[in-house]
Every structure is written in structure tokens, then in C-alpha cells.
XYZ file of C-alpha atoms in Angstrom:
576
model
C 23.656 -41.587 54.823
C 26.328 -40.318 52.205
C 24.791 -38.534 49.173
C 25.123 -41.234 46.110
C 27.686 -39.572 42.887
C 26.996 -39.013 39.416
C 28.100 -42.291 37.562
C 29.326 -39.317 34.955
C 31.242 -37.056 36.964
C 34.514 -37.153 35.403
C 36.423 -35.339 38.573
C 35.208 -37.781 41.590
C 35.525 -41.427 40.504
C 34.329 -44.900 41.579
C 37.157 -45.993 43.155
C 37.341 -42.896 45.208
C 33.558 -42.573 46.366
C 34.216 -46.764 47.258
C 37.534 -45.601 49.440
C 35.860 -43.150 51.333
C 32.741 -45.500 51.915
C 35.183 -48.038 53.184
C 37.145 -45.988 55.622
C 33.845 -44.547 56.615
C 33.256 -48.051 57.676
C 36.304 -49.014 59.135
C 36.054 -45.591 61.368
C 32.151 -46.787 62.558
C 33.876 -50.108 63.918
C 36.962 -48.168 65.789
C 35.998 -44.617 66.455
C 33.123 -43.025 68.411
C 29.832 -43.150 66.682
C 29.182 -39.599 66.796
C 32.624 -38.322 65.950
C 32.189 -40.879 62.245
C 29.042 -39.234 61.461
C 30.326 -35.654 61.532
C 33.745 -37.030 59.538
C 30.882 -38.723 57.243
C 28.904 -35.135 56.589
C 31.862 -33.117 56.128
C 33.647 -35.804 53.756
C 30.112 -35.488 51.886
C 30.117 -31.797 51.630
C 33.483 -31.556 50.069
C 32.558 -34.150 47.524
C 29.330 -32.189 46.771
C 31.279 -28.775 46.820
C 33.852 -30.508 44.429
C 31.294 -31.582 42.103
C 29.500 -28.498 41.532
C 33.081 -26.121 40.813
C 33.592 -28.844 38.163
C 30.375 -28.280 36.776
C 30.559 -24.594 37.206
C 33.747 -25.045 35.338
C 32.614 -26.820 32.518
C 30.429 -24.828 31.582
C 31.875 -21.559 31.174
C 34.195 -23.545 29.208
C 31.343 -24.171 26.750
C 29.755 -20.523 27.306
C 33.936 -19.811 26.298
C 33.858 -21.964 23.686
C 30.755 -20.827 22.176
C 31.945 -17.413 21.932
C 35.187 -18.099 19.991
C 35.491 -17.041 16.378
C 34.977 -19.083 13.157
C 36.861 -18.707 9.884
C 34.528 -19.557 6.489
C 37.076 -18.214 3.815
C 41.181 -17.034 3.940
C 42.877 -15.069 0.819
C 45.414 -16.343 0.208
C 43.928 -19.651 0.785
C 45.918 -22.123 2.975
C 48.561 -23.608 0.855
C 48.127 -21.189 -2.264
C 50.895 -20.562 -4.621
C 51.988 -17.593 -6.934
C 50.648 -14.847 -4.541
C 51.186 -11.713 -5.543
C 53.399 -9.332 -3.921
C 50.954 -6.696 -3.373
C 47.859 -8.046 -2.326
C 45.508 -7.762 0.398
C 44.854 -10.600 3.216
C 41.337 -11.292 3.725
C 39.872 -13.015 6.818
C 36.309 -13.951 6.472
C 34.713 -14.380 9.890
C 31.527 -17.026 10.270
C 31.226 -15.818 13.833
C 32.938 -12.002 14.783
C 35.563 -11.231 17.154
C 35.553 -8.846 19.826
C 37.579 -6.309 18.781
C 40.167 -5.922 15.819
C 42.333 -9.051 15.296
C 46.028 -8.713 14.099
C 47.590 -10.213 11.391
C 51.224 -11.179 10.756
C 53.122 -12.544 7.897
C 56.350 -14.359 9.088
C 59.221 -13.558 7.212
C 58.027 -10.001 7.807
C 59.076 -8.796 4.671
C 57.884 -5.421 2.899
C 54.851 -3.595 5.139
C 51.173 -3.858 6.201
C 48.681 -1.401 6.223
C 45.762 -0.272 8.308
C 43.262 -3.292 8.665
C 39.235 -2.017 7.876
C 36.099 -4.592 8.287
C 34.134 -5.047 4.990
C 31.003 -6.826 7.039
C 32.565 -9.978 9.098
C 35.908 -9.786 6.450
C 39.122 -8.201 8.186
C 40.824 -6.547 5.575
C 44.652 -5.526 5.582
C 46.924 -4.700 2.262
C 50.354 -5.980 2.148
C 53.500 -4.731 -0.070
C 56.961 -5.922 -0.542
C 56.780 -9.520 -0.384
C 59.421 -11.366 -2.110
C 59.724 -13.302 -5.139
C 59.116 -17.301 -4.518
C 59.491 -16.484 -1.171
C 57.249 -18.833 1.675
C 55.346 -17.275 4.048
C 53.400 -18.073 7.468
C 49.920 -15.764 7.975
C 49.115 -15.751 11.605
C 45.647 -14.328 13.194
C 45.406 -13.264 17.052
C 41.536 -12.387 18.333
C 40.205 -12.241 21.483
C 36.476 -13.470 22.200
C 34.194 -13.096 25.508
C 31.340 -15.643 26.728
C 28.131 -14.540 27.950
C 29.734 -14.981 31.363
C 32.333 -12.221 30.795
C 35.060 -14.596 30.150
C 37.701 -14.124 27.816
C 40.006 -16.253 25.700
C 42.482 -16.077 22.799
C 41.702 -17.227 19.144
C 44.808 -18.082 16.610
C 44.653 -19.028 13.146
C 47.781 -20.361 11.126
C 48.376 -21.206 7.499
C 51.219 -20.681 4.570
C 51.098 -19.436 1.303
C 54.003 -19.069 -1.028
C 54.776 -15.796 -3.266
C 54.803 -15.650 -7.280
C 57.685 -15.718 -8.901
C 59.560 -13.527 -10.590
C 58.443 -11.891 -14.255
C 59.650 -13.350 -16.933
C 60.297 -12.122 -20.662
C 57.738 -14.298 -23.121
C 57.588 -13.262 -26.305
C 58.677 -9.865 -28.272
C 57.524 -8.631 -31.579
C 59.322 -8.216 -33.652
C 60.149 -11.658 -32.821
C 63.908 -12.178 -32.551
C 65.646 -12.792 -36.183
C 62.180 -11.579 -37.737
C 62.562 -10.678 -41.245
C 60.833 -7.346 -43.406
C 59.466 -5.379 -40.114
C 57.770 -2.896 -41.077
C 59.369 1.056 -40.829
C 56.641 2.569 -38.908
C 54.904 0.025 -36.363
C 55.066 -1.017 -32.925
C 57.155 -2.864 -30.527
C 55.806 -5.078 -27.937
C 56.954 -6.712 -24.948
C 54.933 -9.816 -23.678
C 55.618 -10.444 -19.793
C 54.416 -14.031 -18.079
C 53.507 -11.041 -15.422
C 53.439 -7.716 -15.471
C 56.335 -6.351 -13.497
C 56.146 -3.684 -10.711
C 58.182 -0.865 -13.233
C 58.039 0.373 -16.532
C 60.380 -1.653 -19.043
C 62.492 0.645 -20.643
C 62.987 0.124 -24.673
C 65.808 1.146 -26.862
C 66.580 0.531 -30.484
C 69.789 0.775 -32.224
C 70.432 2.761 -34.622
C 68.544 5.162 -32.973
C 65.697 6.253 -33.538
C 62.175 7.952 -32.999
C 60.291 5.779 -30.112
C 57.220 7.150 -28.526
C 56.093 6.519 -24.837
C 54.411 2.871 -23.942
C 51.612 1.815 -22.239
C 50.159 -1.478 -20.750
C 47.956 -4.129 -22.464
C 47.689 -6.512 -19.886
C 50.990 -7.984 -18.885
C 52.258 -6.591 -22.376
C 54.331 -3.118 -23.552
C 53.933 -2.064 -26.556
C 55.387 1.378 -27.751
C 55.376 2.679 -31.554
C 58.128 3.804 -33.554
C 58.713 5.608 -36.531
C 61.275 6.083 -39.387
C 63.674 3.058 -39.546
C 66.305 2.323 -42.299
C 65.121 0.685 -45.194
C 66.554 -2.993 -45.374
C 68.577 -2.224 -42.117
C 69.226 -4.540 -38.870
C 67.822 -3.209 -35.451
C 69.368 -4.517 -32.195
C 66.478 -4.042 -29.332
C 67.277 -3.738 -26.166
C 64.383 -4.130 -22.759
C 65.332 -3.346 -19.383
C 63.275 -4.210 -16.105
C 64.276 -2.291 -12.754
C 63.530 -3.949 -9.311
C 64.299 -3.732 -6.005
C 64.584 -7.781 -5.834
C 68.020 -8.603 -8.004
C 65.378 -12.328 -8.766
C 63.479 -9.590 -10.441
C 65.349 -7.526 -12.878
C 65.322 -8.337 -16.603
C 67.649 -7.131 -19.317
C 66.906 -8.817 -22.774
C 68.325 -8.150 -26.368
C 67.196 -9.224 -29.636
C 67.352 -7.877 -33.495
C 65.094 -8.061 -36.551
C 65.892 -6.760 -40.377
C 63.594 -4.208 -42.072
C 61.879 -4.082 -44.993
C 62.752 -2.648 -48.535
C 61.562 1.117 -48.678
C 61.427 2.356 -52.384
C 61.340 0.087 -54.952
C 64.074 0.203 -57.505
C 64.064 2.538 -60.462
C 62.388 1.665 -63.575
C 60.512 -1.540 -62.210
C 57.616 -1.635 -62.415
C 55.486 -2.204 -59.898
C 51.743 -2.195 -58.407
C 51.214 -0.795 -55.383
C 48.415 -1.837 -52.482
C 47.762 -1.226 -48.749
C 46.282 -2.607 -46.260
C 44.605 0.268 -44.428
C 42.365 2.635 -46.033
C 43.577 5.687 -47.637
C 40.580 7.637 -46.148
C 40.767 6.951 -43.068
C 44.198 7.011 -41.897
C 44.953 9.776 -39.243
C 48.096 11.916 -40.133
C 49.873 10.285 -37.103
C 49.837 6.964 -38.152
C 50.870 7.070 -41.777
C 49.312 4.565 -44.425
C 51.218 1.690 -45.404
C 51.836 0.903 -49.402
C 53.620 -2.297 -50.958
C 55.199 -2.462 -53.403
C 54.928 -6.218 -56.152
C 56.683 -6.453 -58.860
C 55.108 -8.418 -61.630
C 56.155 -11.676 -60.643
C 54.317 -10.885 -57.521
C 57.258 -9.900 -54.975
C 57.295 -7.394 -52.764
C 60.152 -4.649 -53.804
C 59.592 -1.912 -51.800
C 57.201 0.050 -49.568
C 56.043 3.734 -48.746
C 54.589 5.606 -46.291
C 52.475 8.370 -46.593
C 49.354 10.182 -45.269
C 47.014 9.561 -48.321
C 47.286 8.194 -51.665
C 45.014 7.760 -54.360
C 45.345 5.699 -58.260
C 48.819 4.809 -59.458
C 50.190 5.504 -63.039
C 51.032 2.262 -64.921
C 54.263 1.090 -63.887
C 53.604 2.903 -60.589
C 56.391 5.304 -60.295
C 53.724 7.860 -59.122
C 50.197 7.942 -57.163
C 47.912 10.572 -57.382
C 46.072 12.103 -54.334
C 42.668 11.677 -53.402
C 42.420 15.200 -52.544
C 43.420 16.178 -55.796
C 46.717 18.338 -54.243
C 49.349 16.538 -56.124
C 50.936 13.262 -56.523
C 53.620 11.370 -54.560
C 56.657 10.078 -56.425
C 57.771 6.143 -54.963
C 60.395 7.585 -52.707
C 57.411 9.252 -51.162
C 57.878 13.235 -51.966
C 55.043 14.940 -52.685
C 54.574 17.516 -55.942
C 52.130 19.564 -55.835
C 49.375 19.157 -58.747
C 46.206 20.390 -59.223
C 45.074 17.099 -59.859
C 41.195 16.748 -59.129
C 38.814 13.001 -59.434
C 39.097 13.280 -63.375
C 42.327 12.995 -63.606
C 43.888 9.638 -65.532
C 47.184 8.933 -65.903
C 48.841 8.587 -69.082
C 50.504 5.494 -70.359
C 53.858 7.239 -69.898
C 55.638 8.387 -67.050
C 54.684 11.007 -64.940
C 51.953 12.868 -67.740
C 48.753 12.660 -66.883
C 45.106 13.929 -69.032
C 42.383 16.006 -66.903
C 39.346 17.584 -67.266
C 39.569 21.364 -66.466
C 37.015 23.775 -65.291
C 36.801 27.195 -63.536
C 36.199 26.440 -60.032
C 34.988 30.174 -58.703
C 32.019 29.660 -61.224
C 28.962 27.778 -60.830
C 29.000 23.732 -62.133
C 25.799 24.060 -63.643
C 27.385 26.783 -66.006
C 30.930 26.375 -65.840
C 32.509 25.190 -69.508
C 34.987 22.074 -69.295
C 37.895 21.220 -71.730
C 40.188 18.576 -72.150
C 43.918 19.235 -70.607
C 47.337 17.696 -70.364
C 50.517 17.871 -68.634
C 53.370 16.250 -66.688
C 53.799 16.431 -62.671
C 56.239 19.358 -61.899
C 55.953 20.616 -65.541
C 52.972 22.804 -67.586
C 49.865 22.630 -68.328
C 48.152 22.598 -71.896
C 44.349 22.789 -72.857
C 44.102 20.264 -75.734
C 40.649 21.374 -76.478
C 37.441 22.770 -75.303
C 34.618 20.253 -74.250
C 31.117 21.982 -73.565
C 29.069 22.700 -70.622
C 27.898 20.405 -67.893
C 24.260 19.576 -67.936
C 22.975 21.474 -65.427
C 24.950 19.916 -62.797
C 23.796 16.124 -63.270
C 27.131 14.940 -64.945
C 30.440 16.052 -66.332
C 33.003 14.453 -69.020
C 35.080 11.329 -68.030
C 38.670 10.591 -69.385
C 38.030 6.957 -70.468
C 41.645 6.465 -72.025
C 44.814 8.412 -72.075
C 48.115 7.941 -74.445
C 50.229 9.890 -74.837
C 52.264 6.790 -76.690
C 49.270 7.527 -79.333
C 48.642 10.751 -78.786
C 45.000 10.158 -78.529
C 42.350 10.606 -75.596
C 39.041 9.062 -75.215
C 36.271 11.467 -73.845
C 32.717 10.400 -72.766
C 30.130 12.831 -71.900
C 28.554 11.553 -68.818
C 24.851 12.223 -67.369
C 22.788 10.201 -64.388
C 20.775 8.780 -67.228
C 24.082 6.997 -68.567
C 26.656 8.136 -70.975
C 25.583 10.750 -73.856
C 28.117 10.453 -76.348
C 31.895 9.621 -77.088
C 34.783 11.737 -78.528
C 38.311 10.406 -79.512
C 40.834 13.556 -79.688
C 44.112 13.704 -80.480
C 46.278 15.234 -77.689
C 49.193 17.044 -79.629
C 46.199 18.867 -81.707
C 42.854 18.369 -80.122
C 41.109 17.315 -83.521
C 38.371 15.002 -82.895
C 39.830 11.338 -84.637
C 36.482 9.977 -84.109
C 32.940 10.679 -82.215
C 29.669 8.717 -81.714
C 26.114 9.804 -80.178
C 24.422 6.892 -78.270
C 20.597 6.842 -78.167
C 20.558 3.408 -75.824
C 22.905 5.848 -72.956
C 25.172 3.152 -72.071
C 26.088 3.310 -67.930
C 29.661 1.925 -68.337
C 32.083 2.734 -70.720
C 36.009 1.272 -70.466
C 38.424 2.606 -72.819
C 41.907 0.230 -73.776
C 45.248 2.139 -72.882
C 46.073 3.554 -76.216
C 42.452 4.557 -76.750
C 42.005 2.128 -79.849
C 38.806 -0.118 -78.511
C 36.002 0.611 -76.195
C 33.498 -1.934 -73.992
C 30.192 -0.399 -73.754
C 27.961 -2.427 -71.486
C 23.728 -1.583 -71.036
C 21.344 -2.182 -68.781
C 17.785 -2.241 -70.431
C 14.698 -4.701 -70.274
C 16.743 -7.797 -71.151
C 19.528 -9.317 -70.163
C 22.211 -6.810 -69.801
C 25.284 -7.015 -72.661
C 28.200 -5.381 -73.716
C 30.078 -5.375 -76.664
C 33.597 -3.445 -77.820
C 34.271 -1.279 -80.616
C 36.732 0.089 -82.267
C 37.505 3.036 -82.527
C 38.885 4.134 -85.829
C 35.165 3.064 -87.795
C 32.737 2.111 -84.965
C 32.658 -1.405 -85.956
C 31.940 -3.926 -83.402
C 34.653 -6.305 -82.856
C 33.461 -8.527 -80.384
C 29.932 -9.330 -77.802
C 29.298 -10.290 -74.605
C 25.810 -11.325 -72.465
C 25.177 -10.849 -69.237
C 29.527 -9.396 -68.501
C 31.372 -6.635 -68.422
C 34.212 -5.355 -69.179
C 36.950 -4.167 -66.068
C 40.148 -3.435 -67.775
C 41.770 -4.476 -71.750
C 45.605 -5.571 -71.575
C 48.317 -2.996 -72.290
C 48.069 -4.635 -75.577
C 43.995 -4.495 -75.768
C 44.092 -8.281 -76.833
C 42.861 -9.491 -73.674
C 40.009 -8.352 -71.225
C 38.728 -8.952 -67.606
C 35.430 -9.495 -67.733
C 32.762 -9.469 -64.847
C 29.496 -10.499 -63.924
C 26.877 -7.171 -65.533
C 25.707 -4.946 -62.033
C 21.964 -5.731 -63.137
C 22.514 -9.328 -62.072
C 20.832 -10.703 -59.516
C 23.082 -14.106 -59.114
C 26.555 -14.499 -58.707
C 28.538 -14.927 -62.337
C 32.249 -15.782 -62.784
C 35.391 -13.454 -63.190
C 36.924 -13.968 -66.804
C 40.013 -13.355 -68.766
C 39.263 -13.581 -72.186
C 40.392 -13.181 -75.514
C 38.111 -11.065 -77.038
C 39.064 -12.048 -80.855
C 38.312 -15.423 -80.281
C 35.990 -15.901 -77.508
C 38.474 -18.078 -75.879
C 38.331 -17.479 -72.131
C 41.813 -18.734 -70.517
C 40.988 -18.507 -66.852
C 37.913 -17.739 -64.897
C 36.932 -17.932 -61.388
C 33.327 -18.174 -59.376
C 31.655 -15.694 -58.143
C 31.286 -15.644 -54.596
C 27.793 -17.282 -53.708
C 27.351 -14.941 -50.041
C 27.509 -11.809 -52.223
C 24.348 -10.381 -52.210
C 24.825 -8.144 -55.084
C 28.201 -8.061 -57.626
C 31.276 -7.037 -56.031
C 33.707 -4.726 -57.472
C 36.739 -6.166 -59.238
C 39.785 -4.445 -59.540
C 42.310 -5.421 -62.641
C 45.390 -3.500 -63.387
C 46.961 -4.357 -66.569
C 51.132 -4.905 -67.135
C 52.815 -1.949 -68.289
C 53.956 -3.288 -72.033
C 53.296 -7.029 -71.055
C 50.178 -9.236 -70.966
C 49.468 -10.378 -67.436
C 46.727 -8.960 -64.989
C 47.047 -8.446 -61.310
C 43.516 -8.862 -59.995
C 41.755 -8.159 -56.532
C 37.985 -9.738 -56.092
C 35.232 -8.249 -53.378
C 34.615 -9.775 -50.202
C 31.267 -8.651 -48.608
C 33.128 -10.133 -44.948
C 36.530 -8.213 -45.625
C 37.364 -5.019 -44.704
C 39.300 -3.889 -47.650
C 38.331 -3.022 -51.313
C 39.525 -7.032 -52.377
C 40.401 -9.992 -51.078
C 43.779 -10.510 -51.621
C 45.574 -10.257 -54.843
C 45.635 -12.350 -57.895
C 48.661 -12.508 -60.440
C 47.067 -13.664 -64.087
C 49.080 -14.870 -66.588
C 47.894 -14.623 -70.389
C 48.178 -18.221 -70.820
C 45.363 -18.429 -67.881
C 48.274 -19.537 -64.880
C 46.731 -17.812 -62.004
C 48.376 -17.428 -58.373
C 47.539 -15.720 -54.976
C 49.945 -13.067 -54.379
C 48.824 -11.455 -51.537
C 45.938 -12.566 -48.763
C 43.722 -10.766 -46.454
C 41.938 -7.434 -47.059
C 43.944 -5.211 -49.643
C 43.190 -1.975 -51.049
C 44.450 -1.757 -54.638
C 45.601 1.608 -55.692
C 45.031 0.462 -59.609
C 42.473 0.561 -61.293
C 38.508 -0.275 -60.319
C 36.262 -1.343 -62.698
């Protein structure tokens, strides 16, 4: 009896196991009995033989299939654009090959380096690729079944390369207007390119070495031509001509000093104490309609004379003229400037002696020029104060001196310059703690602090009368003209008040402006009056800014106020 098939068996069919049944038939009817039977067995061990190397077959297929590797992750990712041209391909394995796989990159531009495993990630960094260029990734591996059989794995996909680097943005920005002389220039890319840019300015001048920020190149220069036009020039090498950049553009500079006789007030926007002597401070220059006029550059700076033709320094070494030239001065914190040109009052001492003993006197002089004691003073008190220069005119030959202790101010002398004769002097038993003298020395604002609300009222100067009160404000600065006065919330108060400009002789206050309500305490205020006119430029305390004021205001006697300048200023004029 023939063995009955698998219904399944995919290699011997129906039709075939019915064939052979049917010759096996015919063959019983025509042949010898004993000769069909043997045809019969031997026709039944082939199809039994036949089955079982098809089975045997199919499965070391699966054992083969089994065995072959898996791919969880590619980089770049199938279809990816904007490659990079150095890169690394990564080939994350879900089940390991035997071996070390290869990978190729059809076109075969630039090279390949040694592949490394990280885990089950093959690992091989690429250079050279081109810009925009497509490309075909292609992974050989072999694998092995648990039956020792081996096959051959392949893995396809395309990418496509970034494109080239492309200038976006440069600053100065092309046609930019009033660049500053000593800054930076920078060079924006969309990416950064494989080489250095190289920068140029014409007219020549000083340009340090750059560095990268990202995709951007900045490098600083120094020294340009006041009010001059730059022409820059970038330049990007590459090996790929799709890659090479050359790029112009120009900018105008601003004004350097201002012009002679104007004048001017001067701020900055970086502070004069902490500015290394690499990176020069910035000063600006507004005239008093509130443009800018000029600018200077220099290491430090401290208060400006009235129409700001020179600035003192902090360090008390000498004073800088507005082209920026530095005389040397002995010019120490008690120092005021005069209300004309370049003379100046101090207070003098002998520095090799002790403060506690060391006598003080009142002295004059002009930058570049002598020096002339007006008159003695006295003796510090033991070290816990010295005499302040509350006013000094040479216009009316007068000074106003106030003898200063921690306990508030002891008394006040008026002296006349050419002769040091005492015009007028007054001993105060309430020790007022702030004392502000007008410009030609002919009024004084004393404000106190006691139990009450704090006050201050003004004097004047030639009888000691009282001219004029105020409760709960003080005094910052009086007009050139002492008509006028800034006024500002007292320090003892708790609240914030408003800023004032007032006329003093009639109470009448012409502009004013509210304090600001996140200020824990009262901000400074810093008012600087116009040299022989009646307007104020003022600059208000932020607690959030980083400067000494907040921007710039330009006052107006009439009480027209306007914001000259925003953002965080510090004011080299006066601080009340």
C-alpha cells in the first residue's frame, strides 16, 4: 500500500501523488504482479525521500532566517535632508551581525574612516561630502544559523547633503549709520562654514583675531575715523567652488569730538569703574537740544565741568580734555569744577601725614596751569569727616565750604577766591546731612532728617535769610541762574515721592514726574544744569537697570520734558 502525502507539502502535489496512483494501476492490470509492487515501493521511497530534503530545506531556511540581522535606528535617517558633510553614519543593530559589516556611500565622495561598535551601533565617520549633493548608504553583513549556515544581509537608503553656507546678516548692518569707533564686527552664517572667514576693512585699520559664536564671527576693532565710511569686505575659502563666499558692504561712523565751544553733557553706557584698559569706555556726547555731537573714548572718566569741555578722573590723576588727551592734575574726590572753563576749586592736604591730624585749606587753579591756596581751613575731626566744596565761581569769585562730619554737616563758610576773606559763615546746631550750593555760590538747600517729617529749606547767602521751604524734598541741583531747582523725594522716606522742577520764588512747580512704585528705598537722581541757560538734563534710578539712571531726560523751564536717551546711562554730571 503507498504511504498517503501531506495535504501541505508544497513540493509533491495532488495531481502528482493521483498520476502515480493511476499508472500504478494501469501497471497491476498489464505487468507482472510482483514486478508493480517493487515499481510501487521504490516510487514510494522517492516520494518520501523527496519530502523530507524539502523539509530539511525549509527549515534551515528559517534557522537562516532567524539568524539575519535587524536594523532599529539609521543616522542619517532614510530620506533625511541637509546632512552634514562631516558626520558619522550610525547603524543601530536590533539583532548583531557576525562580524564587522561595511558601509558605502555611493557617489563615493570625500573618505571614510575606521568603523568601531558602540554596543549593537556600527559606527564609521565620513568627510568630504558635497554640497546638495544625493547620496545612496549601502550595508553588507554576513549572519550564520544555528546550523552553521551562512547568508548575506544588505540594507539600502538615501540621504541628501546640506547645502552650501550662506551669508545672513552682518553688523554693522550694510548702510548702518553712527557705528561706533571701537566695537565689533560680526558675521552671521545660515551655517558655519568649514574655514575661517577672513575680514578686512577699508581704510585700514586695527582688527584683532575672531572667534566663533555659533555659526557667527565676530572680531573687534579699534580706532576708526570719526564720521568716515568703511567698506567691509568677508571672504570664505572652500574646496567646493558651491561653497566659497565673498561679500562686501559699508557703514558710516560716528562723530568723535564734539565741536568747540558747544556745550555739551556727556554720558556712557558702561561703567567707568569697571572697564578693563583693553576695551575702552564709551562717552556721548548731547548737546542741549538733546543730540548727539560727538563721542570719546577713554579708559576712565569721572564728573564733567559745565559745558563739558573737560572730565575729571576718578583716580584723581588728571582730567581728559573732549578730544580725549589726558593732563595730568592732582585732582583728588573734592575736587569741583568751576563755572568757567578748565579752573577747578579743591580741598588740599598733606598726604605723607596722618588724616586725623593733617590741616586742610581751600585751593584753586586751572588744568595745565598753577596752583593757589586761597585760604587755610582747619583740621579734620579725627578722621570722621573732611570739608566739601559745595559751590565754585570763579564768575563770582566766591566758594562755598561746608565742614562735614558722620553726624551731618558742622558749619558753612562762603570765601572769596581772589582773597580768601570769609563773605559769610554760619554754625548749625540741627547738623544738616545734605547741603547743595547754586553755581555762583549765592543760595544754599539745606535738607534734615530729625523726628518729623524731613524738610529743607534754601538760604541765601549774603544775610542767612530763608528764601524759600520745602516738606518731605530735597534739593538735587539750582539752575545756572539759581531760579529754578530739582527737587526729590527726602532719603528718610519710606514711600515713593515725585521728581520736581520748581520755582522756588513762587512755589510753582512746572513739571514733575512719579516716583517709581518698585523702588524700595529713594533712588538717586542726577540733574545737570545748562551752562548760562535754564533747562535741566535729568537721569532717574532704576532698581532693574544696570546703570546709575534710566535714560535721560531733557527739561525745559517752561516744564516741556522729553526722553533723550533710553536704557541704562551713567551720567558724568552731577549726582544729587
Amino acid at each position: 500500500m503507498l504511504p498517503t502525502l501531506p495535504a501541505s507539502d508544497s513540493r509533491v502535489s495532488r495531481d502528482l501523488h493521483q498520476r502515480i496512483l493511476d499508472t500504478v494501476e494501469d501497471r497491476q492490470y498489464t505487468s507482472n504482479p510482483a514486478r508493480s509492487r517493487l515499481i510501487a515501493v521504490g516510487i514510494a521511497v522517492l516520494v518520501v525521500a523527496a519530502v523530507g530534503l524539502a523539509q530539511l530545506q525549509q527549515t534551515r531556511s528559517d534557522a537562516l532566517a532567524a539568524a539575519a540581522p535587524t536594523i532599529t535606528d539609521l543616522t542619517p535617517s532614510a530620506g533625511a535632508t541637509e546632512v552634514g558633510l562631516d558626520g558619522v553614519f550610525r547603524v543601530q543593530f536590533g539583532r548583531r551581525p557576525i562580524g564587522t559589516p561595511t558601509i558605502a556611500h555611493q557617489p563615493p565622495d570625500g573618505r571614510q574612516h575606521l568603523s568601531s561598535w558602540d554596543g549593537t551601533t556600527l559606527l564609521v565617520d565620513y568627510s568630504g561630502l558635497r554640497y546638495g549633493a544625493r547620496y545612496e548608504v549601502v550595508v553588507d553583513a554576513q549572519d550564520q544559523s544555528t546550523l552553521h549556515d551562512t547568508g548575506h544581509f544588505q540594507k539600502r537608503w538615501t540621504f541628501v547633503a546640506e547645502g552650501p553656507p550662506r551669508l545672513a546678516r552682518t553688523e554693522p548692518a550694510d548702510g548702518a549709520k553712527m557705528v561706533q569707533r571701537y566695537g565689533v564686527l560680526a558675521v552671521d552664517f545660515t551655517r558655519r562654514p568649514p574655514s575661517e572667514p577672513v575680514l578686512k576693512l577699508q581704510p585700514s585699520t586695527t582688527i584683532g583675531s575672531g572667534s566663533w559664536s555659533g555659526s557667527t564671527w565676530t572680531v573687534r576693532y579699534s580706532d576708526l575715523q570719526p564720521l568716515s565710511t568703511y567698506v567691509a569686505d568677508v571672504t570664505v575659502s572652500s574646496g567646493d567652488p558651491t561653497g566659497r563666499i565673498h561679500q562686501t558692504w559699508q557703514f558710516s561712523v560716528e562723530p568723535g569730538a564734539p565741536p568747540a565751544g558747544v556745550p555739551v553733557v556727556w554720558y556712557s553706557t558702561s561703567s567707568p569703574w569697571q572697564s578693563p584698559s583693553s576695551n575702552p569706555t564709551r562717552l556721548v556726547a548731547l548737546d542741549w537740544t538733546g543730540a548727539m555731537v560727538g563721542t570719546l573714548y577713554a579708559n576712565a572718566f569721572g564728573r564733567q565741568n559745565p559745558e563739558g569741555s573737560w572730565l575729571s578722573m576718578f583716580d584723581g590723576t588728571g582730567a581728559l580734555d573732549r578730544q580725549g588727551h589726558l593732563v595730568p592734575e592732582r585732582l583728588f574726590g573734592g575736587a569741583v569744577w568751576s563755572d568757567a572753563g578748565n579752573r577747578y576749586c579743591n580741598i588740599g592736604f598733606d598726604p605723607a601725614r596722618n588724616n586725623a591730624t593733617s590741616p586742610q585749606w581751600l585751593e584753586t587753579g586751572a588744568i595745565g596751569g598753577s596752583v593757589r591756596r586761597v585760604a587755610t581751613l582747619g583740621t579734620t575731626q579725627g578722621g570722621q569727616g573732611g570739608f566739601t566744596i559745595l559751590s565754585c565761581s570763579t564768575l563770582s569769585d566766591r566758594a562755598v565750604v561746608g565742614d562735614q562730619t558722620q553726624a551731618g554737616y558742622l558749619d558753612v563758610r562762603v570765601m572769596a577766591l581772589s582773597t580768601g576773606r570769609i563773605l559769610y559763615s554760619h554754625a548749625y546746631a540741627n547738623n544738616p546731612q545734605m547741603l547743595v550750593g547754586s553755581r555762583d555760590g549765592r543760595y544754599l538747600a539745606e535738607s534734615t532728617n530729625g523726628s518729623g517729617p524731613a524738610a529743607t529749606v534754601i538760604h541765601r547767602l549774603s544775610d542767612g535769610t530763608i528764601v524759600a521751604r520745602f516738606s518731605d524734598q530735597r534739593v538735587v541741583a539750582f539752575s545756572w541762574d539759581g531760579s529754578l531747582v530739582i527737587t526729590a523725594p527726602s532719603w528718610g522716606e519710606q514711600v515713593p515721592g515725585e521728581i520736581q522742577l520748581v520755582d522756588w520764588r513762587t512755589g510753582v512747580v512746572r513739571w514733575r514726574l512719579a516716583g517709581n512704585p518698585a523702588a524700595t528705598g529713594q533712588l538717586p537722581v542726577y540733574a545737570m544744569a545748562q551752562p548760562s541757560g535754564t533747562a535741566f538734563i535729568v537721569g532717574v534710578g532704576n532698581p532693574n537697570a544696570s546703570g546709575d539712571a534710566d535714560g535721560l531726560l531733557l527739561i525745559q523751564a517752561d516744564g516741556h520734558a522729553q526722553k533723550i536717551v533710553s536704557g541704562a546711562v551713567f551720567p558724568a554730571g552731577y549726582s544729587g
